mmCIF file of C-alpha atoms in Angstrom:
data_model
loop_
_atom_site.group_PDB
_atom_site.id
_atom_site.type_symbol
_atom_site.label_atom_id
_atom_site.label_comp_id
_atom_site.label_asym_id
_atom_site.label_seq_id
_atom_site.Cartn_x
_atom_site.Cartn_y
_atom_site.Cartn_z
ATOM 1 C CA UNK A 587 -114.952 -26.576 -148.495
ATOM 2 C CA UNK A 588 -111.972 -26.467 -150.714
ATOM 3 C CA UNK A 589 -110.748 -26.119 -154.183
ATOM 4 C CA UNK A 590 -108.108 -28.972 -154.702
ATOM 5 C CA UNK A 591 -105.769 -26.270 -155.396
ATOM 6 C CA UNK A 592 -102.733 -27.567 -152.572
ATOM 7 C CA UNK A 593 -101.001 -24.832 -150.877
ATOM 8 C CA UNK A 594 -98.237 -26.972 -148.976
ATOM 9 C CA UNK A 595 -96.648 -30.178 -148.868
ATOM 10 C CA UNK A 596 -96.708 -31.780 -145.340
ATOM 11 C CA UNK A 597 -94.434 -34.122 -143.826
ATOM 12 C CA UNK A 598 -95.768 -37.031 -141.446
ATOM 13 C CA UNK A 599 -93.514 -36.390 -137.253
ATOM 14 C CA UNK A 600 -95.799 -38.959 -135.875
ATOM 15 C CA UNK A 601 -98.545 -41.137 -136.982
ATOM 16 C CA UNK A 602 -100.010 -42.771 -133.403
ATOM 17 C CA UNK A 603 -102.603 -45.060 -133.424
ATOM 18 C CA UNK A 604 -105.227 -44.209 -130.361
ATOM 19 C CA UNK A 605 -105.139 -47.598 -128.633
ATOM 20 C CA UNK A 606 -108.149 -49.104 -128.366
ATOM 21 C CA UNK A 607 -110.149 -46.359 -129.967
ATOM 22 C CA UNK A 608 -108.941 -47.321 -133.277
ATOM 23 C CA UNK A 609 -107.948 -44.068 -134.032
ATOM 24 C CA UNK A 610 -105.071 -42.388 -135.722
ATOM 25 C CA UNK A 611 -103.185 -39.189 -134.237
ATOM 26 C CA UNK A 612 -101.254 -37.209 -136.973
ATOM 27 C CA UNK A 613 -98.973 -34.460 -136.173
ATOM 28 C CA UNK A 614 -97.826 -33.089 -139.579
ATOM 29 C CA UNK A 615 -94.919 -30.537 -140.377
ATOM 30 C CA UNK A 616 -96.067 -27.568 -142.231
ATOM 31 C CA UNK A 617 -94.956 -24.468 -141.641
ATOM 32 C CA UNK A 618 -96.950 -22.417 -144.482
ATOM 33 C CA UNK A 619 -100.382 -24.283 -143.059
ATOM 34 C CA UNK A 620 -100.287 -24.215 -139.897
ATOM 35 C CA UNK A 621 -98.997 -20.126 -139.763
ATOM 36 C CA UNK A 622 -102.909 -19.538 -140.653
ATOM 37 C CA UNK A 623 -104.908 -22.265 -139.411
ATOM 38 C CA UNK A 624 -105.995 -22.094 -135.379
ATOM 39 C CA UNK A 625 -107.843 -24.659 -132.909
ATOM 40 C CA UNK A 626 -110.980 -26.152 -134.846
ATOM 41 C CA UNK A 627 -109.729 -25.112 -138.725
ATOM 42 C CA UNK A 628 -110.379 -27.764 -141.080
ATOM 43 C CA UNK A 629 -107.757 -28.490 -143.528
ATOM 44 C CA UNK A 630 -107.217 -31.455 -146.080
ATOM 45 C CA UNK A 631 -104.767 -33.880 -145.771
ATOM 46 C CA UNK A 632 -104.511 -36.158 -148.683
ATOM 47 C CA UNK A 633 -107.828 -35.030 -149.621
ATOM 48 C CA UNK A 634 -109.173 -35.802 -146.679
ATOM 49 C CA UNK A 635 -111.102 -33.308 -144.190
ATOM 50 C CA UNK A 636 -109.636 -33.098 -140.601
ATOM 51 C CA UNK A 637 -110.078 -30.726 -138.209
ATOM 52 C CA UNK A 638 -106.783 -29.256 -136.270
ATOM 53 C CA UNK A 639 -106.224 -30.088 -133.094
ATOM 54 C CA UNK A 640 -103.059 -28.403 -132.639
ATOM 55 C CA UNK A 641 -101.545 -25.850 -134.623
ATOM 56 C CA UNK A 642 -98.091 -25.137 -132.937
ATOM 57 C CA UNK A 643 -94.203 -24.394 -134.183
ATOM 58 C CA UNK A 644 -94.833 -25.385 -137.709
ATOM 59 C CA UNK A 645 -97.194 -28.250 -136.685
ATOM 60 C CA UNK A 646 -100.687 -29.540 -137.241
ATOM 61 C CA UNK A 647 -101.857 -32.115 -135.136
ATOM 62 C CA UNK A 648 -104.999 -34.250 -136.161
ATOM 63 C CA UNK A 649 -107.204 -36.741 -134.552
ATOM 64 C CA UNK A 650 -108.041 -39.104 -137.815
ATOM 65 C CA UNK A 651 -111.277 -41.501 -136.664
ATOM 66 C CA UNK A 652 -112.093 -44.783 -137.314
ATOM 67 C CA UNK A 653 -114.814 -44.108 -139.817
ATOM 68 C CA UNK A 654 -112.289 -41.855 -141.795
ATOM 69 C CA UNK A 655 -109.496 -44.648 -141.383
ATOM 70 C CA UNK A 656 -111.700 -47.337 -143.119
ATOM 71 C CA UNK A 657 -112.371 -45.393 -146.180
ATOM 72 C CA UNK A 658 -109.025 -43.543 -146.606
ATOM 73 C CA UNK A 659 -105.369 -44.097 -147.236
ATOM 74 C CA UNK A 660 -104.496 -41.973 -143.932
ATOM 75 C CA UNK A 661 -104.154 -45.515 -142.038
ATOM 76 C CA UNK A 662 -101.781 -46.073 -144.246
ATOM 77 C CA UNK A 663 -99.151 -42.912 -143.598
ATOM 78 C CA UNK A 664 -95.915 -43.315 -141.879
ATOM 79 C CA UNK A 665 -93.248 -40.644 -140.589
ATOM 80 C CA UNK A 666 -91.847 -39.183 -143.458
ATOM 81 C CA UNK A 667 -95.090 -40.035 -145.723
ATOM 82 C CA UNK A 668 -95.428 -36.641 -147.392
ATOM 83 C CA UNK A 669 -99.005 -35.163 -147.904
ATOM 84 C CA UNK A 670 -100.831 -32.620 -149.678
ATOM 85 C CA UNK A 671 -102.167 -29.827 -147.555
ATOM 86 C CA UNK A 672 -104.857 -27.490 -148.513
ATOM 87 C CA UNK A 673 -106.834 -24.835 -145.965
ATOM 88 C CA UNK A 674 -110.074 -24.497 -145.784
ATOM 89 C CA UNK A 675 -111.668 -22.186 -148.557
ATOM 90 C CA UNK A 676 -112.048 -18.543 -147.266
ATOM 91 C CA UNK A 677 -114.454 -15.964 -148.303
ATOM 92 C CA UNK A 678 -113.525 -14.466 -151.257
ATOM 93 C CA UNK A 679 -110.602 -16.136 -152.200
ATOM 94 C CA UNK A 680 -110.831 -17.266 -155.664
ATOM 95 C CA UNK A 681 -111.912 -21.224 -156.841
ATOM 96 C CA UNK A 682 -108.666 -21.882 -158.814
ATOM 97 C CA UNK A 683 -109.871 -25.909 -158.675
ATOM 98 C CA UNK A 684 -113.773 -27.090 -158.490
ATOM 99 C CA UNK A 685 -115.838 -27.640 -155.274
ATOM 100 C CA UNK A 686 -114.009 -30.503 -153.243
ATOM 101 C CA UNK A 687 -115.786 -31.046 -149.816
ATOM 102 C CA UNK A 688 -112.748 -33.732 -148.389
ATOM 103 C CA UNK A 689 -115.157 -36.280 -148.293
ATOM 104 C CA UNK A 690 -113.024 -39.269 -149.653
ATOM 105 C CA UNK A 691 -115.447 -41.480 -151.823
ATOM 106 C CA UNK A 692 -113.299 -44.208 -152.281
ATOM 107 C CA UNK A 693 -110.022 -45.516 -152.624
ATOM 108 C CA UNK A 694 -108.615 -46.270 -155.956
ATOM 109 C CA UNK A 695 -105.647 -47.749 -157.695
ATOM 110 C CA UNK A 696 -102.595 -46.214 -159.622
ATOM 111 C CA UNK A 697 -103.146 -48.342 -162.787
ATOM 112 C CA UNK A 698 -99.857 -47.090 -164.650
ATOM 113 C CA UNK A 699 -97.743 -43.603 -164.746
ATOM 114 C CA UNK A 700 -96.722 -42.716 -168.067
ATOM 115 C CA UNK A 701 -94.324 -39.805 -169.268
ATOM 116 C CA UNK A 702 -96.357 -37.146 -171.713
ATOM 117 C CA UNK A 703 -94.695 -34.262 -172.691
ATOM 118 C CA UNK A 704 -93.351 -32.266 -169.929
ATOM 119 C CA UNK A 705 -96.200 -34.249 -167.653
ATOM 120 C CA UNK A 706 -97.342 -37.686 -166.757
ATOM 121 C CA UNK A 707 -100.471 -39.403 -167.843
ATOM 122 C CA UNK A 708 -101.456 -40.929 -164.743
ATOM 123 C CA UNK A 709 -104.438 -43.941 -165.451
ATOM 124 C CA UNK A 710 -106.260 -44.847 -161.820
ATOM 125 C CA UNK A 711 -108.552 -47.696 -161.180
ATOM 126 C CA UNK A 712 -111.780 -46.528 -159.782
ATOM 127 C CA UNK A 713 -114.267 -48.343 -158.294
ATOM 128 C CA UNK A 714 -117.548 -48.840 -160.362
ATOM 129 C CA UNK A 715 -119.619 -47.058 -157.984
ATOM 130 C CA UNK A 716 -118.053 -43.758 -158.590
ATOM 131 C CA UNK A 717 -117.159 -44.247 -161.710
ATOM 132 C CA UNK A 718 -120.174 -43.539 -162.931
ATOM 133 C CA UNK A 719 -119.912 -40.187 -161.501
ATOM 134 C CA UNK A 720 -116.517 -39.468 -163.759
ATOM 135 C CA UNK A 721 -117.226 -37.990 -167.643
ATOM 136 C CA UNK A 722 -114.674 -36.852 -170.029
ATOM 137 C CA UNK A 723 -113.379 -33.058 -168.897
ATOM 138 C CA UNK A 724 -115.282 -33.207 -165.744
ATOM 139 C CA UNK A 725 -113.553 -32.925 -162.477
ATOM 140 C CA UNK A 726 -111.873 -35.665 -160.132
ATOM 141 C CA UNK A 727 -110.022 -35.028 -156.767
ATOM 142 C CA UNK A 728 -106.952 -37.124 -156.529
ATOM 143 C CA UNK A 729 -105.053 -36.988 -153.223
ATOM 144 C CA UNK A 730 -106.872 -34.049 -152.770
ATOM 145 C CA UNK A 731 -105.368 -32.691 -156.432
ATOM 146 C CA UNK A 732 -108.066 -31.236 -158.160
ATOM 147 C CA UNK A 733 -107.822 -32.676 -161.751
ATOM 148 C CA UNK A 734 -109.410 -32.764 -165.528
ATOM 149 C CA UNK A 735 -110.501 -36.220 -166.553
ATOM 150 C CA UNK A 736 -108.795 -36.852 -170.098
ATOM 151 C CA UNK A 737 -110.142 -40.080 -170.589
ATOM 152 C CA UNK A 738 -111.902 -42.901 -169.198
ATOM 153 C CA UNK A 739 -112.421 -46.670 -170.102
ATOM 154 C CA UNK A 740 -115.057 -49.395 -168.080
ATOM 155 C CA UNK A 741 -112.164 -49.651 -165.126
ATOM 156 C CA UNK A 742 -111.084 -46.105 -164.603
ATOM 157 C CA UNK A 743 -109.921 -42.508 -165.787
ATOM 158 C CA UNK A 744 -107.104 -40.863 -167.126
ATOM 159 C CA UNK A 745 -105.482 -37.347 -165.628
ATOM 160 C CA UNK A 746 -102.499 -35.276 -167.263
ATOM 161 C CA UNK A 747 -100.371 -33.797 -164.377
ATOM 162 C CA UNK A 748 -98.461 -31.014 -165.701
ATOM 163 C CA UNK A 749 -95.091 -29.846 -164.556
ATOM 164 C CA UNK A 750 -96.362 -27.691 -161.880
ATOM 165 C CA UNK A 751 -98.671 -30.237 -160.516
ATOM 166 C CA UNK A 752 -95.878 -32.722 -160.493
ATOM 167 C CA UNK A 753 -93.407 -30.141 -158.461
ATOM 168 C CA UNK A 754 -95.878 -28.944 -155.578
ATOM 169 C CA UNK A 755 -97.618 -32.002 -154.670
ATOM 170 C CA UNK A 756 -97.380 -36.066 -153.772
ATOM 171 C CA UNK A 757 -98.640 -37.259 -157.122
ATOM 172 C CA UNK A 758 -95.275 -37.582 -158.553
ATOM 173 C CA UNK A 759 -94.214 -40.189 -156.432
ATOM 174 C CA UNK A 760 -97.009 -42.624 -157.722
ATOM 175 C CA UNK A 761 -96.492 -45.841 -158.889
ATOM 176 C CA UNK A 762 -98.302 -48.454 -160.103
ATOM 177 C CA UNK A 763 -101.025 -50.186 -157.482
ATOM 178 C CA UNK A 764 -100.219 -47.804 -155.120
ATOM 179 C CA UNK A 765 -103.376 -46.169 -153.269
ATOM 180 C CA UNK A 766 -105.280 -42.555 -153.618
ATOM 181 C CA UNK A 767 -108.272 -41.306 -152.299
ATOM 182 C CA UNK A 768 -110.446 -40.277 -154.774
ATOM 183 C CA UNK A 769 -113.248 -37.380 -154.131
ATOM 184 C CA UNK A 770 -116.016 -37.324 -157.295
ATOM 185 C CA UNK A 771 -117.434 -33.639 -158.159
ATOM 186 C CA UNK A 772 -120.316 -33.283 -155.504
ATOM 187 C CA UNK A 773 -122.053 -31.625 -158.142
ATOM 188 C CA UNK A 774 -122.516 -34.755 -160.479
ATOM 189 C CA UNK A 775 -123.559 -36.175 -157.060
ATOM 190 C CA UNK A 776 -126.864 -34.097 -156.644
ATOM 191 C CA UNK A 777 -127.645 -34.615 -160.289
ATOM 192 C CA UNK A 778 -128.028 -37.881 -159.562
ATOM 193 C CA UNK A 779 -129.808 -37.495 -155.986
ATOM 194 C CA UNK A 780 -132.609 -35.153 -158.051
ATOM 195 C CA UNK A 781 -133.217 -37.513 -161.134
ATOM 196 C CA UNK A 782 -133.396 -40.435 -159.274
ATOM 197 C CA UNK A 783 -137.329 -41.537 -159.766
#
């Protein structure tokens, strides 16, 4: 479990592809992370969950699967791709973001980037199938980013990143079409799951 709330920004050493397994091996650089996480700690990289294989001289090393690859934008990191980081939740540590499991539901589009303020009005394309999921001030995980929906329209939502946002993680390098994974609130999720006749 996590909050959204990103702790470090990572830097891609190696991105491997497993051969025939059709997996990805990740070794990241980040010195903050990988001080507290040990053998087995899950941590989110862009969002996503991954468990640590190797947590070692300011490095995290993960084992990304096919499953994971197909619904993500990890297959799509490089070395030097930078990525938010975020620990696992601990026991009372406070939930600065909402509930974000790292359970990518989809991958959506960067539809335009737009200066507001001190901030950026970011509009993403969302698929329709989690759209439905997205309402006006609810909650929407964006690279892992845990963000307020401003607005929304029949292809997608709006998000305000503010200035602090915009320093300490990925999102201000978007630009238009490219790629995020995009993690609805879980909670909106069960809603649905109990209403369902």
């Amino acid at each position: 479990m996590f909050t959204g709330i990103v702790r470090e920004r990572g830097r891609v050493v190696v991105a491997e592809r497993n051969g025939q397994a059709g997996g990805l091996r990740l070794r990241v650089a980040a010195p903050a992370t990988a001080g507290r996480t040990i053998l087995g700690d899950s941590v989110s990289v862009a969002g996503c969950c991954l468990t640590a294989v190797t947590a070692d001289r300011g490095e995290l090393v993960f084992d990304a699967v096919p499953e994971s690859l197909a619904r993500t934008t990890l297959g799509r990191l490089a070395e030097g791709s930078e990525v938010n980081l975020e620990p696992a939740l601990r026991a009372g540590e406070p939930l600065g973001g909402h509930y974000v499991q790292g359970h990518v539901d989809a991958v959506g589009r960067v539809r335009s980037a737009e200066p507001e303020g001190d901030g950026v009005r970011l509009w993403l394309d969302v698929p329709a199938d989690l759209l439905r999921y997205c309402v006006e001030k609810g909650s929407l995980a964006v690279d892992g980013v845990s963000l307020t929906i401003a607005d929304l329209d029949d292809r997608g939502v709006a998000v305000t990143l503010v200035p602090h946002t915009l320093r300490e993680t990925t999102l201000s390098a978007l630009q238009p079409d490219d790629a995020v994974n995009l993690e609805a609130d879980v909670l909106a999720k069960y809603v649905e799951r109990l209403i369902r006749p």
